[in-house]
PDB file of C-alpha atoms and ligand atoms in Angstrom:
ATOM      1  CA  MET H  18       0.118 -73.739  59.327  1.00 81.00           C
ATOM      2  CA  HIS H  19       0.640 -69.950  58.972  1.00 90.00           C
ATOM      3  CA  VAL H  20       2.567 -68.169  61.543  1.00 92.00           C
ATOM      4  CA  PHE H  21       2.300 -64.366  62.321  1.00 91.00           C
ATOM      5  CA  ARG H  22       5.621 -63.359  64.203  1.00 91.00           C
ATOM      6  CA  LEU H  23       4.785 -60.100  66.079  1.00 87.00           C
ATOM      7  CA  ARG H  24       7.459 -57.904  67.285  1.00 83.00           C
ATOM      8  CA  GLY H  25       8.119 -57.061  70.825  1.00 75.00           C
ATOM      9  CA  ASP H  26       8.084 -59.196  73.947  1.00 66.00           C
ATOM     10  CA  PHE H  27       5.361 -61.501  75.541  1.00 57.00           C
ATOM     11  CA  GLU H  28       4.541 -58.729  78.350  1.00 65.00           C
ATOM     12  CA  THR H  29       4.054 -55.951  76.020  1.00 61.00           C
ATOM     13  CA  LEU H  30       1.901 -58.308  73.468  1.00 65.00           C
ATOM     14  CA  ASP H  31       0.175 -60.328  76.057  1.00 64.00           C
ATOM     15  CA  VAL H  32      -2.705 -57.474  75.958  1.00 70.00           C
ATOM     16  CA  TYR H  33      -3.201 -58.350  72.408  1.00 77.00           C
ATOM     17  CA  SER H  34      -3.818 -62.131  73.146  1.00 76.00           C
ATOM     18  CA  ALA H  35      -7.522 -61.896  73.558  1.00 75.00           C
ATOM     19  CA  THR H  36      -7.551 -60.219  70.071  1.00 82.00           C
ATOM     20  CA  LEU H  37      -5.576 -62.712  68.545  1.00 85.00           C
ATOM     21  CA  PHE H  38      -8.180 -65.380  69.635  1.00 81.00           C
ATOM     22  CA  GLU H  39     -10.856 -63.864  68.985  1.00 82.00           C
ATOM     23  CA  LEU H  40      -9.059 -63.414  65.671  1.00 88.00           C
ATOM     24  CA  GLY H  41      -8.667 -67.007  65.452  1.00 86.00           C
ATOM     25  CA  ALA H  42      -5.095 -67.553  66.617  1.00 86.00           C
ATOM     26  CA  ARG H  43      -4.852 -71.575  67.972  1.00 79.00           C
ATOM     27  CA  GLY H  44      -1.897 -70.534  70.081  1.00 78.00           C
ATOM     28  CA  LEU H  45       0.746 -67.899  71.058  1.00 78.00           C
ATOM     29  CA  GLU H  46       4.671 -68.986  71.541  1.00 78.00           C
ATOM     30  CA  GLU H  47       6.925 -66.365  73.155  1.00 74.00           C
ATOM     31  CA  LYS H  48      10.299 -66.511  70.931  1.00 78.00           C
ATOM     32  CA  PRO H  49      13.518 -64.245  71.697  1.00 77.00           C
ATOM     33  CA  GLY H  50      12.100 -60.482  70.892  1.00 79.00           C
ATOM     34  CA  GLU H  51       9.063 -61.276  68.927  1.00 84.00           C
ATOM     35  CA  VAL H  52       5.666 -63.588  69.597  1.00 83.00           C
ATOM     36  CA  TRP H  53       4.557 -66.186  67.043  1.00 86.00           C
ATOM     37  CA  ALA H  54       0.603 -66.271  66.578  1.00 88.00           C
ATOM     38  CA  TYR H  55      -0.393 -69.676  65.281  1.00 87.00           C
ATOM     39  CA  PHE H  56      -3.235 -69.293  62.673  1.00 89.00           C
ATOM     40  CA  PRO H  57      -5.179 -71.586  60.345  1.00 85.00           C
ATOM     41  CA  GLU H  58      -5.590 -69.198  57.493  1.00 88.00           C
ATOM     42  CA  ARG H  59      -3.667 -65.958  56.585  1.00 92.00           C
ATOM     43  CA  LEU H  60      -5.544 -62.875  57.773  1.00 92.00           C
ATOM     44  CA  GLU H  61      -5.288 -58.807  57.882  1.00 89.00           C
ATOM     45  CA  LEU H  62      -4.070 -58.047  61.481  1.00 87.00           C
ATOM     46  CA  PRO H  63      -3.697 -54.597  62.882  1.00 82.00           C
ATOM     47  CA  PHE H  64      -0.166 -55.543  64.553  1.00 83.00           C
ATOM     48  CA  PRO H  65       3.663 -54.936  63.318  1.00 84.00           C
ATOM     49  CA  GLY H  66       4.766 -58.324  61.973  1.00 88.00           C
ATOM     50  CA  GLU H  67       5.340 -60.534  59.074  1.00 91.00           C
ATOM     51  CA  TRP H  68       3.840 -63.961  58.185  1.00 95.00           C
ATOM     52  CA  VAL H  69       5.820 -67.085  57.474  1.00 92.00           C
ATOM     53  CA  GLU H  70       4.851 -70.619  56.871  1.00 90.00           C
ATOM     54  CA  LEU H  71       5.338 -73.674  58.707  1.00 82.00           C
ATOM     55  CA  PRO H  72       4.502 -77.479  57.982  1.00 76.00           C
ATOM     56  CA  ASP H  73       1.352 -77.907  60.523  1.00 69.00           C
ATOM     57  CA  THR H  74       3.373 -81.239  61.790  1.00 67.00           C
ATOM     58  CA  ASP H  75       6.660 -78.859  63.267  1.00 67.00           C
ATOM     59  CA  TRP H  76       4.266 -76.929  65.229  1.00 67.00           C
ATOM     60  CA  LEU H  77       2.203 -79.812  66.594  1.00 67.00           C
ATOM     61  CA  GLU H  78       5.213 -81.948  67.497  1.00 71.00           C
ATOM     62  CA  ALA H  79       6.952 -79.182  69.269  1.00 71.00           C
ATOM     63  CA  TYR H  80       3.969 -78.102  71.111  1.00 69.00           C
ATOM     64  CA  LYS H  81       3.071 -81.837  72.155  1.00 72.00           C
ATOM     65  CA  ARG H  82       6.812 -82.071  73.230  1.00 73.00           C
ATOM     66  CA  ASP H  83       6.613 -78.787  75.643  1.00 73.00           C
ATOM     67  CA  LEU H  84       3.396 -79.926  76.974  1.00 80.00           C
ATOM     68  CA  GLN H  85       2.903 -80.645  80.864  1.00 88.00           C
ATOM     69  CA  PRO H  86       0.450 -81.693  82.892  1.00 93.00           C
ATOM     70  CA  VAL H  87      -2.091 -79.196  84.519  1.00 93.00           C
ATOM     71  CA  VAL H  88      -3.678 -79.517  88.125  1.00 96.00           C
ATOM     72  CA  ALA H  89      -7.121 -77.514  88.556  1.00 96.00           C
ATOM     73  CA  GLY H  90      -9.272 -77.814  91.192  1.00 95.00           C
ATOM     74  CA  PRO H  91      -9.933 -81.870  91.749  1.00 97.00           C
ATOM     75  CA  PHE H  92      -8.828 -82.259  88.028  1.00 98.00           C
ATOM     76  CA  VAL H  93      -5.666 -82.945  86.288  1.00 97.00           C
ATOM     77  CA  VAL H  94      -5.398 -82.420  82.639  1.00 96.00           C
ATOM     78  CA  LEU H  95      -3.059 -84.976  80.887  1.00 95.00           C
ATOM     79  CA  ALA H  96      -1.854 -85.930  77.315  1.00 90.00           C
ATOM     80  CA  PRO H  97      -2.478 -89.409  76.708  1.00 89.00           C
ATOM     81  CA  TRP H  98       1.321 -89.898  77.378  1.00 88.00           C
ATOM     82  CA  HIS H  99       1.764 -88.307  80.531  1.00 91.00           C
ATOM     83  CA  GLU H 100       2.267 -90.499  83.469  1.00 92.00           C
ATOM     84  CA  TRP H 101       0.339 -89.071  86.882  1.00 95.00           C
ATOM     85  CA  SER H 102       0.444 -91.117  89.870  1.00 95.00           C
ATOM     86  CA  GLY H 103      -1.808 -88.335  92.044  1.00 94.00           C
ATOM     87  CA  GLU H 104      -5.325 -88.559  93.175  1.00 95.00           C
ATOM     88  CA  GLU H 105      -7.067 -86.030  90.943  1.00 97.00           C
ATOM     89  CA  LYS H 106      -9.532 -86.720  88.562  1.00 97.00           C
ATOM     90  CA  ARG H 107      -7.580 -87.212  84.735  1.00 97.00           C
ATOM     91  CA  ILE H 108      -8.898 -85.354  82.003  1.00 97.00           C
ATOM     92  CA  LEU H 109      -7.243 -86.712  79.173  1.00 95.00           C
ATOM     93  CA  LEU H 110      -6.832 -84.523  76.053  1.00 93.00           C
ATOM     94  CA  GLU H 111      -5.553 -85.434  72.576  1.00 85.00           C
ATOM     95  CA  PRO H 112      -3.335 -82.206  71.652  1.00 76.00           C
ATOM     96  CA  GLY H 113      -4.986 -80.658  68.649  1.00 71.00           C
ATOM     97  CA  MET H 114      -5.657 -77.507  66.983  1.00 62.00           C
ATOM     98  CA  ALA H 115      -8.626 -76.802  69.462  1.00 66.00           C
ATOM     99  CA  PHE H 116      -8.566 -74.353  72.084  1.00 76.00           C
ATOM    100  CA  GLY H 117      -8.615 -75.941  75.575  1.00 74.00           C
ATOM    101  CA  THR H 118      -5.489 -77.442  77.065  1.00 80.00           C
ATOM    102  CA  GLY H 119      -5.951 -76.511  80.302  1.00 79.00           C
ATOM    103  CA  HIS H 120      -2.916 -74.585  80.165  1.00 83.00           C
ATOM    104  CA  HIS H 121      -4.743 -70.930  79.900  1.00 91.00           C
ATOM    105  CA  GLU H 122      -5.775 -69.041  83.156  1.00 94.00           C
ATOM    106  CA  THR H 123      -9.547 -69.204  81.930  1.00 95.00           C
ATOM    107  CA  THR H 124      -9.784 -72.743  81.305  1.00 96.00           C
ATOM    108  CA  ARG H 125      -8.502 -73.598  84.740  1.00 96.00           C
ATOM    109  CA  MET H 126     -10.639 -71.198  86.734  1.00 97.00           C
ATOM    110  CA  ALA H 127     -13.692 -72.578  84.891  1.00 98.00           C
ATOM    111  CA  LEU H 128     -12.596 -75.569  85.830  1.00 98.00           C
ATOM    112  CA  GLU H 129     -12.263 -74.981  89.429  1.00 98.00           C
ATOM    113  CA  ALA H 130     -15.488 -73.364  89.393  1.00 98.00           C
ATOM    114  CA  LEU H 131     -17.177 -76.269  87.733  1.00 98.00           C
ATOM    115  CA  ALA H 132     -15.691 -78.225  90.592  1.00 98.00           C
ATOM    116  CA  VAL H 133     -17.519 -76.322  93.071  1.00 98.00           C
ATOM    117  CA  ARG H 134     -21.034 -76.021  91.223  1.00 98.00           C
ATOM    118  CA  THR H 135     -21.598 -79.298  89.614  1.00 98.00           C
ATOM    119  CA  GLU H 136     -23.554 -82.009  90.980  1.00 97.00           C
ATOM    120  CA  PRO H 137     -24.251 -85.272  89.755  1.00 97.00           C
ATOM    121  CA  GLU H 138     -27.262 -85.639  87.143  1.00 96.00           C
ATOM    122  CA  MET H 139     -26.988 -81.781  86.699  1.00 98.00           C
ATOM    123  CA  ARG H 140     -27.911 -80.702  82.845  1.00 98.00           C
ATOM    124  CA  VAL H 141     -24.943 -78.671  82.063  1.00 98.00           C
ATOM    125  CA  LEU H 142     -24.019 -76.648  78.698  1.00 98.00           C
ATOM    126  CA  ASP H 143     -20.236 -75.791  77.552  1.00 98.00           C
ATOM    127  CA  LEU H 144     -20.748 -73.083  75.107  1.00 98.00           C
ATOM    128  CA  GLY H 145     -17.535 -72.569  73.275  1.00 97.00           C
ATOM    129  CA  THR H 146     -16.258 -75.927  74.016  1.00 97.00           C
ATOM    130  CA  GLY H 147     -13.122 -76.146  71.926  1.00 95.00           C
ATOM    131  CA  SER H 148     -11.516 -79.103  73.026  1.00 94.00           C
ATOM    132  CA  GLY H 149     -14.192 -80.348  74.769  1.00 97.00           C
ATOM    133  CA  ILE H 150     -12.492 -79.932  78.220  1.00 97.00           C
ATOM    134  CA  LEU H 151     -15.155 -78.457  80.348  1.00 98.00           C
ATOM    135  CA  ALA H 152     -18.017 -80.459  79.362  1.00 98.00           C
ATOM    136  CA  ILE H 153     -15.726 -83.669  80.103  1.00 98.00           C
ATOM    137  CA  GLY H 154     -14.836 -82.271  83.306  1.00 98.00           C
ATOM    138  CA  ALA H 155     -18.655 -81.901  84.098  1.00 98.00           C
ATOM    139  CA  ALA H 156     -19.408 -85.305  82.855  1.00 98.00           C
ATOM    140  CA  LEU H 157     -16.721 -86.648  85.199  1.00 98.00           C
ATOM    141  CA  LEU H 158     -18.481 -85.033  88.227  1.00 98.00           C
ATOM    142  CA  GLY H 159     -21.508 -87.054  87.108  1.00 98.00           C
ATOM    143  CA  ALA H 160     -23.255 -84.373  84.977  1.00 98.00           C
ATOM    144  CA  GLU H 161     -25.337 -84.624  81.457  1.00 98.00           C
ATOM    145  CA  ALA H 162     -22.667 -82.399  79.780  1.00 98.00           C
ATOM    146  CA  VAL H 163     -23.517 -81.102  76.027  1.00 98.00           C
ATOM    147  CA  GLY H 164     -20.697 -78.950  74.101  1.00 98.00           C
ATOM    148  CA  LEU H 165     -21.578 -76.520  71.534  1.00 98.00           C
ATOM    149  CA  ASP H 166     -18.847 -74.791  69.319  1.00 97.00           C
ATOM    150  CA  ILE H 167     -19.171 -72.553  66.133  1.00 95.00           C
ATOM    151  CA  ASP H 168     -16.190 -73.858  64.551  1.00 92.00           C
ATOM    152  CA  PRO H 169     -16.650 -77.279  63.017  1.00 92.00           C
ATOM    153  CA  ALA H 170     -13.285 -78.345  63.142  1.00 89.00           C
ATOM    154  CA  VAL H 171     -13.435 -78.670  66.794  1.00 93.00           C
ATOM    155  CA  ILE H 172     -16.242 -80.758  67.309  1.00 96.00           C
ATOM    156  CA  PRO H 173     -14.638 -84.256  65.988  1.00 94.00           C
ATOM    157  CA  GLN H 174     -11.987 -83.615  68.488  1.00 93.00           C
ATOM    158  CA  ALA H 175     -14.151 -82.772  71.399  1.00 96.00           C
ATOM    159  CA  ILE H 176     -15.851 -86.218  70.594  1.00 97.00           C
ATOM    160  CA  GLU H 177     -12.552 -87.948  70.544  1.00 95.00           C
ATOM    161  CA  ASN H 178     -11.630 -86.510  73.893  1.00 96.00           C
ATOM    162  CA  ALA H 179     -14.831 -87.622  75.207  1.00 97.00           C
ATOM    163  CA  ARG H 180     -14.118 -91.333  73.864  1.00 97.00           C
ATOM    164  CA  LEU H 181     -10.805 -91.215  75.507  1.00 96.00           C
ATOM    165  CA  ASN H 182     -12.141 -90.139  78.613  1.00 97.00           C
ATOM    166  CA  ARG H 183     -15.170 -92.761  78.732  1.00 97.00           C
ATOM    167  CA  VAL H 184     -17.884 -90.215  79.060  1.00 98.00           C
ATOM    168  CA  SER H 185     -20.830 -89.716  77.240  1.00 96.00           C
ATOM    169  CA  ALA H 186     -20.806 -85.879  76.854  1.00 97.00           C
ATOM    170  CA  ARG H 187     -22.511 -84.660  73.738  1.00 97.00           C
ATOM    171  CA  PHE H 188     -20.934 -82.213  71.174  1.00 98.00           C
ATOM    172  CA  GLU H 189     -22.489 -80.154  68.494  1.00 98.00           C
ATOM    173  CA  LEU H 190     -21.968 -77.543  66.022  1.00 98.00           C
ATOM    174  CA  GLY H 191     -23.898 -74.302  67.047  1.00 97.00           C
ATOM    175  CA  SER H 192     -24.447 -71.637  69.783  1.00 98.00           C
ATOM    176  CA  LEU H 193     -26.395 -70.329  72.398  1.00 98.00           C
ATOM    177  CA  GLU H 194     -29.592 -70.173  70.300  1.00 97.00           C
ATOM    178  CA  ASP H 195     -29.166 -73.743  69.330  1.00 97.00           C
ATOM    179  CA  ALA H 196     -29.260 -75.207  72.884  1.00 97.00           C
ATOM    180  CA  THR H 197     -32.140 -76.648  74.204  1.00 95.00           C
ATOM    181  CA  GLY H 198     -32.665 -75.863  77.930  1.00 89.00           C
ATOM    182  CA  PRO H 199     -33.352 -75.829  80.777  1.00 97.00           C
ATOM    183  CA  PHE H 200     -29.691 -76.299  81.928  1.00 98.00           C
ATOM    184  CA  ASP H 201     -28.909 -76.315  85.566  1.00 98.00           C
ATOM    185  CA  LEU H 202     -25.422 -74.764  84.798  1.00 98.00           C
ATOM    186  CA  VAL H 203     -24.066 -73.110  81.835  1.00 98.00           C
ATOM    187  CA  VAL H 204     -20.132 -72.571  81.691  1.00 98.00           C
ATOM    188  CA  ALA H 205     -18.727 -70.483  78.782  1.00 98.00           C
ATOM    189  CA  ASN H 206     -14.966 -69.478  78.159  1.00 97.00           C
ATOM    190  CA  LEU H 207     -15.804 -67.028  75.375  1.00 96.00           C
ATOM    191  CA  TYR H 208     -15.072 -63.285  75.654  1.00 94.00           C
ATOM    192  CA  ALA H 209     -16.265 -59.880  77.486  1.00 96.00           C
ATOM    193  CA  GLU H 210     -18.373 -58.360  74.765  1.00 96.00           C
ATOM    194  CA  LEU H 211     -20.125 -61.592  73.841  1.00 97.00           C
ATOM    195  CA  HIS H 212     -21.151 -62.355  77.398  1.00 98.00           C
ATOM    196  CA  ALA H 213     -22.784 -58.860  77.224  1.00 98.00           C
ATOM    197  CA  TYR H 214     -24.618 -59.665  74.169  1.00 97.00           C
ATOM    198  CA  PHE H 215     -25.967 -63.061  75.685  1.00 98.00           C
ATOM    199  CA  ALA H 216     -27.012 -61.828  78.795  1.00 98.00           C
ATOM    200  CA  GLY H 217     -30.628 -61.760  78.341  1.00 97.00           C
ATOM    201  CA  ALA H 218     -30.063 -65.394  76.520  1.00 98.00           C
ATOM    202  CA  TYR H 219     -28.039 -67.016  78.993  1.00 98.00           C
ATOM    203  CA  ARG H 220     -30.951 -66.296  81.571  1.00 97.00           C
ATOM    204  CA  GLU H 221     -33.589 -67.900  78.966  1.00 96.00           C
ATOM    205  CA  LYS H 222     -31.526 -71.154  78.975  1.00 97.00           C
ATOM    206  CA  PHE H 223     -32.390 -71.375  82.921  1.00 97.00           C
ATOM    207  CA  GLY H 224     -35.626 -72.626  84.867  1.00 93.00           C
ATOM    208  CA  ILE H 225     -36.502 -71.016  87.939  1.00 91.00           C
ATOM    209  CA  CYS H 226     -32.768 -71.079  88.675  1.00 93.00           C
ATOM    210  CA  GLY H 227     -29.382 -72.229  87.777  1.00 97.00           C
ATOM    211  CA  THR H 228     -25.590 -71.303  87.812  1.00 98.00           C
ATOM    212  CA  LEU H 229     -23.742 -69.498  85.080  1.00 98.00           C
ATOM    213  CA  ILE H 230     -20.042 -69.529  85.031  1.00 98.00           C
ATOM    214  CA  LEU H 231     -18.313 -67.124  82.734  1.00 98.00           C
ATOM    215  CA  THR H 232     -14.833 -66.578  81.798  1.00 97.00           C
ATOM    216  CA  GLY H 233     -12.555 -65.416  78.812  1.00 96.00           C
ATOM    217  CA  ILE H 234     -13.083 -61.848  80.257  1.00 96.00           C
ATOM    218  CA  LEU H 235     -10.052 -59.137  80.623  1.00 95.00           C
ATOM    219  CA  LEU H 236     -10.185 -57.298  83.817  1.00 96.00           C
ATOM    220  CA  GLU H 237     -10.391 -54.109  82.045  1.00 96.00           C
ATOM    221  CA  ARG H 238     -13.690 -55.423  80.434  1.00 96.00           C
ATOM    222  CA  GLU H 239     -15.415 -57.337  83.687  1.00 98.00           C
ATOM    223  CA  ARG H 240     -17.689 -54.001  84.412  1.00 98.00           C
ATOM    224  CA  LEU H 241     -19.257 -54.823  80.582  1.00 98.00           C
ATOM    225  CA  VAL H 242     -20.045 -58.290  81.717  1.00 98.00           C
ATOM    226  CA  ARG H 243     -21.362 -57.514  85.110  1.00 98.00           C
ATOM    227  CA  GLN H 244     -23.409 -54.730  84.243  1.00 98.00           C
ATOM    228  CA  ALA H 245     -25.145 -56.996  81.674  1.00 98.00           C
ATOM    229  CA  LEU H 246     -25.330 -59.489  83.789  1.00 98.00           C
ATOM    230  CA  GLU H 247     -26.924 -57.836  86.704  1.00 96.00           C
ATOM    231  CA  ALA H 248     -29.709 -56.316  84.286  1.00 96.00           C
ATOM    232  CA  HIS H 249     -30.937 -59.508  83.753  1.00 96.00           C
ATOM    233  CA  ALA H 250     -31.669 -60.814  87.188  1.00 89.00           C
ATOM    234  CA  PHE H 251     -28.132 -62.652  87.704  1.00 97.00           C
ATOM    235  CA  GLU H 252     -26.580 -62.558  91.276  1.00 98.00           C
ATOM    236  CA  LEU H 253     -22.995 -62.379  91.680  1.00 98.00           C
ATOM    237  CA  LEU H 254     -21.824 -65.651  93.716  1.00 98.00           C
ATOM    238  CA  GLN H 255     -18.317 -65.674  93.479  1.00 98.00           C
ATOM    239  CA  ARG H 256     -15.103 -63.732  91.343  1.00 98.00           C
ATOM    240  CA  ARG H 257     -12.060 -64.804  90.880  1.00 98.00           C
ATOM    241  CA  GLN H 258      -8.838 -63.531  89.188  1.00 98.00           C
ATOM    242  CA  GLU H 259      -5.530 -65.001  87.666  1.00 95.00           C
ATOM    243  CA  GLY H 260      -3.366 -62.167  86.428  1.00 94.00           C
ATOM    244  CA  GLU H 261      -5.706 -60.210  83.907  1.00 94.00           C
ATOM    245  CA  TRP H 262      -7.977 -62.637  83.285  1.00 96.00           C
ATOM    246  CA  VAL H 263     -11.769 -62.744  85.437  1.00 98.00           C
ATOM    247  CA  CYS H 264     -14.012 -65.777  86.129  1.00 98.00           C
ATOM    248  CA  LEU H 265     -17.331 -64.659  87.003  1.00 98.00           C
ATOM    249  CA  THR H 266     -20.278 -67.359  88.664  1.00 98.00           C
ATOM    250  CA  TYR H 267     -23.643 -65.962  88.779  1.00 98.00           C
ATOM    251  CA  ALA H 268     -26.827 -67.351  90.023  1.00 98.00           C
ATOM    252  CA  ALA H 269     -29.867 -67.063  87.893  1.00 95.00           C
ATOM    253  CA  VAL H 270     -32.393 -65.819  90.295  1.00 89.00           C
TER     254      VAL H 270
HETATM  255  N1  LIG R 328     -13.896 -74.315  76.342  1.00 79.48           N
HETATM  256  C1  LIG R 328     -12.586 -74.231  75.935  1.00 79.48           C
HETATM  257  C2  LIG R 328     -11.618 -73.603  77.362  1.00 79.48           C
HETATM  258  O1  LIG R 328     -12.330 -73.236  78.240  1.00 79.48           O
HETATM  259  O2  LIG R 328     -10.420 -73.949  77.410  1.00 79.48           O
HETATM  260  C3  LIG R 328     -12.331 -73.584  74.856  1.00 79.48           C
HETATM  261  C4  LIG R 328     -12.553 -72.058  74.886  1.00 79.48           C
HETATM  262  S1  LIG R 328     -11.917 -70.837  73.408  1.00 79.48           S
HETATM  263  C5  LIG R 328     -11.270 -69.656  74.698  1.00 79.48           C
HETATM  264  C6  LIG R 328     -13.489 -70.409  72.623  1.00 79.48           C
HETATM  265  C7  LIG R 328     -14.187 -71.488  72.121  1.00 79.48           C
HETATM  266  O3  LIG R 328     -15.561 -70.678  71.483  1.00 79.48           O
HETATM  267  C8  LIG R 328     -13.323 -71.624  70.491  1.00 79.48           C
HETATM  268  O4  LIG R 328     -13.309 -72.590  70.319  1.00 79.48           O
HETATM  269  C9  LIG R 328     -14.338 -70.858  69.669  1.00 79.48           C
HETATM  270  O5  LIG R 328     -14.521 -71.238  68.360  1.00 79.48           O
HETATM  271  C10 LIG R 328     -15.856 -70.859  70.438  1.00 79.48           C
HETATM  272  N2  LIG R 328     -16.629 -69.673  70.242  1.00 79.48           N
HETATM  273  C11 LIG R 328     -16.509 -68.115  69.785  1.00 79.48           C
HETATM  274  N3  LIG R 328     -17.617 -67.853  69.349  1.00 79.48           N
HETATM  275  C12 LIG R 328     -18.691 -68.489  69.826  1.00 79.48           C
HETATM  276  C13 LIG R 328     -20.174 -68.594  70.037  1.00 79.48           C
HETATM  277  N4  LIG R 328     -20.596 -67.416  69.439  1.00 79.48           N
HETATM  278  N5  LIG R 328     -20.584 -69.682  69.980  1.00 79.48           N
HETATM  279  C14 LIG R 328     -20.275 -71.174  70.415  1.00 79.48           C
HETATM  280  N6  LIG R 328     -18.993 -70.880  70.155  1.00 79.48           N
HETATM  281  C15 LIG R 328     -17.823 -69.779  70.287  1.00 79.48           C
END
């Protein structure tokens, strides 16, 4: 594992987290006076800091040890060794390198929005599925879910997570243009610029109507998404914000 050690505290560097994830970071960790960004490969970064190497297992082991259950709406996200006695619907995830453990604000808000909008038998597309968490959540609510991702490394993990949860969600390599609609609901935890770019293509994935849940949107870029979506016959149903992250639910009309 390649670790980029950024100088500064987490509050200062929090603003860079979206960019780091967009550049391929698989995790961020606060350390005294610096933030460690974990990458599968070294790359040029426009931030002050230095690269160090860690054996893959060190990071994974530390990460697994610190992982806590997360409650999001009617769901609780658990690692296979967690014990839980609550009534929540359990999403079991084998922690790996894919984004989507439920610990990020965007994943939690998307799960909560899914719980409000998903009905049994709905056809649901999870674009940018990562660990498969959102497709698995939709499947646990009775939907027929498919998850797509452009990162080939995450697909086997999502398939394994679906198996762990005994749901029949399907996972494939690809992006929006590879999704065969129509869908009743599309959920996408990507980033603002991509949502704005996909606005027209999102609309084409629905029939007469449908629901679109978008997150991964930094507050400062929310306007960009809203302008693009409203220009393509989407009507805002709900807006949620946690910290600097926003989740928008639209009706395709
Ligand atoms: N859905 C999970 C969640 O909510 O926690 C993971 C979201 S993670 C922020 C974004 C995922 O989108 C990554 O796995 C990334 O590989 C994938 N991705 C990025 N651009 C994409 C694109 N154009 N089409 C499909 N997937 C994409």
